[in-house]
């Protein structure tokens, strides 16, 4: 279970250090490998999946009927853009340049533990997202039932 927010610096080669708290989990549970792909719901961020979770997501997305444009778009953003990344000896992964450029991740980023995956946000997009508030009009029945 991944949770928490970590400010991340991306070096000139596109490498980022996975927080030390997660390195053992990624090594043990993911065989030092993650899958990076686009967040299809929010601009400015990438998803980083453990391999076992990714395989389940990939299979579900690939089963969607290709006759619908929204399904093809989901397949393009998740499956078509997926890339394997591996932790090096220093606990770093190298993000593909195309992924960084597409979502605007440069030197500063924010890594969020989101339960079964990570989200990597450009610093600017993360700040903009956090500044948005949830209004009464946004509240679904599920949200109303939460005891926060």
mmCIF file of C-alpha atoms in Angstrom:
data_model
loop_
_atom_site.group_PDB
_atom_site.id
_atom_site.type_symbol
_atom_site.label_atom_id
_atom_site.label_comp_id
_atom_site.label_asym_id
_atom_site.label_seq_id
_atom_site.Cartn_x
_atom_site.Cartn_y
_atom_site.Cartn_z
ATOM 1 C CA UNK A 1 0.000 0.000 0.000
ATOM 2 C CA UNK A 2 1.563 3.261 -1.156
ATOM 3 C CA UNK A 3 0.579 6.523 0.506
ATOM 4 C CA UNK A 4 2.035 9.934 1.100
ATOM 5 C CA UNK A 5 3.467 12.861 -0.804
ATOM 6 C CA UNK A 6 7.152 13.324 -1.626
ATOM 7 C CA UNK A 7 8.838 16.232 -3.402
ATOM 8 C CA UNK A 8 11.054 14.746 -6.114
ATOM 9 C CA UNK A 9 13.915 16.195 -8.137
ATOM 10 C CA UNK A 10 14.453 14.910 -11.669
ATOM 11 C CA UNK A 11 18.068 15.019 -12.843
ATOM 12 C CA UNK A 12 19.254 15.976 -16.339
ATOM 13 C CA UNK A 13 19.062 12.339 -17.481
ATOM 14 C CA UNK A 14 15.407 12.023 -16.422
ATOM 15 C CA UNK A 15 16.164 9.982 -13.307
ATOM 16 C CA UNK A 16 14.331 10.211 -10.016
ATOM 17 C CA UNK A 17 15.084 8.509 -6.745
ATOM 18 C CA UNK A 18 12.287 6.314 -5.431
ATOM 19 C CA UNK A 19 11.757 7.287 -1.772
ATOM 20 C CA UNK A 20 13.709 4.984 0.520
ATOM 21 C CA UNK A 21 10.519 3.970 2.352
ATOM 22 C CA UNK A 22 9.293 2.278 -0.848
ATOM 23 C CA UNK A 23 12.510 0.818 -2.255
ATOM 24 C CA UNK A 24 12.282 -2.461 -0.347
ATOM 25 C CA UNK A 25 8.631 -2.908 -1.348
ATOM 26 C CA UNK A 26 9.415 -2.192 -4.997
ATOM 27 C CA UNK A 27 12.382 -4.569 -4.876
ATOM 28 C CA UNK A 28 10.486 -7.367 -3.121
ATOM 29 C CA UNK A 29 6.996 -7.072 -4.577
ATOM 30 C CA UNK A 30 7.831 -5.703 -8.022
ATOM 31 C CA UNK A 31 11.212 -7.297 -8.730
ATOM 32 C CA UNK A 32 12.632 -3.740 -8.959
ATOM 33 C CA UNK A 33 10.347 -2.934 -11.899
ATOM 34 C CA UNK A 34 7.499 -0.499 -12.357
ATOM 35 C CA UNK A 35 5.377 0.420 -15.344
ATOM 36 C CA UNK A 36 5.038 4.099 -16.218
ATOM 37 C CA UNK A 37 2.170 5.404 -18.328
ATOM 38 C CA UNK A 38 -0.074 8.445 -18.697
ATOM 39 C CA UNK A 39 -2.812 9.351 -16.259
ATOM 40 C CA UNK A 40 -5.829 9.337 -18.609
ATOM 41 C CA UNK A 41 -7.951 11.452 -16.264
ATOM 42 C CA UNK A 42 -5.666 14.355 -15.319
ATOM 43 C CA UNK A 43 -3.134 16.288 -17.344
ATOM 44 C CA UNK A 44 0.231 16.845 -15.741
ATOM 45 C CA UNK A 45 0.739 13.413 -14.223
ATOM 46 C CA UNK A 46 1.928 9.885 -14.854
ATOM 47 C CA UNK A 47 0.950 6.597 -13.253
ATOM 48 C CA UNK A 48 3.625 4.251 -11.901
ATOM 49 C CA UNK A 49 2.274 0.733 -11.404
ATOM 50 C CA UNK A 50 3.793 -2.339 -9.769
ATOM 51 C CA UNK A 51 3.963 -5.038 -12.437
ATOM 52 C CA UNK A 52 1.287 -7.299 -10.921
ATOM 53 C CA UNK A 53 -1.225 -4.435 -10.638
ATOM 54 C CA UNK A 54 -0.309 -3.202 -14.113
ATOM 55 C CA UNK A 55 -0.990 -6.574 -15.713
ATOM 56 C CA UNK A 56 -4.519 -6.611 -14.271
ATOM 57 C CA UNK A 57 -5.197 -3.023 -15.402
ATOM 58 C CA UNK A 58 -3.717 -3.672 -18.859
ATOM 59 C CA UNK A 59 -5.871 -6.747 -19.382
ATOM 60 C CA UNK A 60 -9.049 -4.922 -18.312
ATOM 61 C CA UNK A 61 -8.326 -1.983 -20.602
ATOM 62 C CA UNK A 62 -7.462 -4.226 -23.555
ATOM 63 C CA UNK A 63 -10.802 -6.051 -23.190
ATOM 64 C CA UNK A 64 -12.765 -2.849 -23.795
ATOM 65 C CA UNK A 65 -14.580 -2.838 -27.158
ATOM 66 C CA UNK A 66 -12.436 -1.001 -29.675
ATOM 67 C CA UNK A 67 -15.470 0.295 -31.560
ATOM 68 C CA UNK A 68 -15.842 3.134 -29.032
ATOM 69 C CA UNK A 69 -13.475 6.070 -29.351
ATOM 70 C CA UNK A 70 -13.245 6.607 -25.578
ATOM 71 C CA UNK A 71 -12.065 3.006 -25.170
ATOM 72 C CA UNK A 72 -9.430 3.398 -27.876
ATOM 73 C CA UNK A 73 -8.267 6.608 -26.214
ATOM 74 C CA UNK A 74 -7.963 4.826 -22.866
ATOM 75 C CA UNK A 75 -6.001 2.006 -24.533
ATOM 76 C CA UNK A 76 -3.721 4.529 -26.231
ATOM 77 C CA UNK A 77 -2.969 6.484 -23.053
ATOM 78 C CA UNK A 78 -2.547 3.508 -20.749
ATOM 79 C CA UNK A 79 -1.412 0.491 -22.748
ATOM 80 C CA UNK A 80 0.100 2.095 -25.831
ATOM 81 C CA UNK A 81 2.207 4.476 -23.775
ATOM 82 C CA UNK A 82 3.304 1.978 -21.118
ATOM 83 C CA UNK A 83 7.030 1.618 -20.497
ATOM 84 C CA UNK A 84 8.902 -0.592 -18.066
ATOM 85 C CA UNK A 85 11.328 1.174 -15.738
ATOM 86 C CA UNK A 86 13.750 -0.529 -13.401
ATOM 87 C CA UNK A 87 15.399 0.679 -10.215
ATOM 88 C CA UNK A 88 19.142 1.029 -10.617
ATOM 89 C CA UNK A 89 21.685 0.332 -7.862
ATOM 90 C CA UNK A 90 20.999 3.766 -6.360
ATOM 91 C CA UNK A 91 17.219 3.287 -6.178
ATOM 92 C CA UNK A 92 16.517 5.516 -9.190
ATOM 93 C CA UNK A 93 14.305 5.031 -12.209
ATOM 94 C CA UNK A 94 14.701 6.763 -15.558
ATOM 95 C CA UNK A 95 11.511 8.223 -16.966
ATOM 96 C CA UNK A 96 11.154 8.246 -20.750
ATOM 97 C CA UNK A 97 11.705 11.738 -22.152
ATOM 98 C CA UNK A 98 8.483 11.545 -24.160
ATOM 99 C CA UNK A 99 6.455 10.941 -21.001
ATOM 100 C CA UNK A 100 8.133 13.775 -19.104
ATOM 101 C CA UNK A 101 7.623 16.202 -21.974
ATOM 102 C CA UNK A 102 3.981 15.265 -22.540
ATOM 103 C CA UNK A 103 2.964 16.011 -18.949
ATOM 104 C CA UNK A 104 5.354 18.897 -18.283
ATOM 105 C CA UNK A 105 7.588 17.214 -15.726
ATOM 106 C CA UNK A 106 10.916 18.995 -15.646
ATOM 107 C CA UNK A 107 13.188 19.357 -12.604
ATOM 108 C CA UNK A 108 10.590 19.417 -9.824
ATOM 109 C CA UNK A 109 7.860 16.827 -9.378
ATOM 110 C CA UNK A 110 5.660 15.344 -6.675
ATOM 111 C CA UNK A 111 5.299 11.599 -6.109
ATOM 112 C CA UNK A 112 2.034 10.529 -4.501
ATOM 113 C CA UNK A 113 1.396 7.092 -3.056
ATOM 114 C CA UNK A 114 -2.159 6.281 -4.151
ATOM 115 C CA UNK A 115 -2.744 2.843 -2.662
ATOM 116 C CA UNK A 116 -1.940 0.339 -5.384
ATOM 117 C CA UNK A 117 0.124 2.727 -7.548
ATOM 118 C CA UNK A 118 2.059 5.970 -7.554
ATOM 119 C CA UNK A 119 1.139 9.156 -9.355
ATOM 120 C CA UNK A 120 3.977 11.421 -10.464
ATOM 121 C CA UNK A 121 2.866 15.006 -10.986
ATOM 122 C CA UNK A 122 4.654 18.001 -12.373
ATOM 123 C CA UNK A 123 5.092 20.422 -9.504
ATOM 124 C CA UNK A 124 2.911 23.056 -11.201
ATOM 125 C CA UNK A 125 0.062 20.645 -12.001
ATOM 126 C CA UNK A 126 0.120 19.228 -8.482
ATOM 127 C CA UNK A 127 -0.075 22.668 -6.902
ATOM 128 C CA UNK A 128 -2.975 23.604 -9.181
ATOM 129 C CA UNK A 129 -4.801 20.369 -8.321
ATOM 130 C CA UNK A 130 -4.296 20.783 -4.578
ATOM 131 C CA UNK A 131 -5.567 24.378 -4.683
ATOM 132 C CA UNK A 132 -8.880 23.212 -6.133
ATOM 133 C CA UNK A 133 -11.496 22.648 -3.479
ATOM 134 C CA UNK A 134 -14.344 20.171 -3.472
ATOM 135 C CA UNK A 135 -17.661 21.998 -3.486
ATOM 136 C CA UNK A 136 -21.137 20.847 -2.516
ATOM 137 C CA UNK A 137 -21.922 20.381 -6.212
ATOM 138 C CA UNK A 138 -19.058 17.847 -6.460
ATOM 139 C CA UNK A 139 -20.308 15.625 -3.649
ATOM 140 C CA UNK A 140 -21.605 12.222 -4.681
ATOM 141 C CA UNK A 141 -23.527 9.874 -2.384
ATOM 142 C CA UNK A 142 -20.305 7.937 -1.809
ATOM 143 C CA UNK A 143 -18.503 11.084 -0.657
ATOM 144 C CA UNK A 144 -21.374 12.081 1.610
ATOM 145 C CA UNK A 145 -21.106 8.718 3.366
ATOM 146 C CA UNK A 146 -17.430 9.197 4.254
ATOM 147 C CA UNK A 147 -16.629 9.863 7.899
ATOM 148 C CA UNK A 148 -13.599 12.159 7.530
#
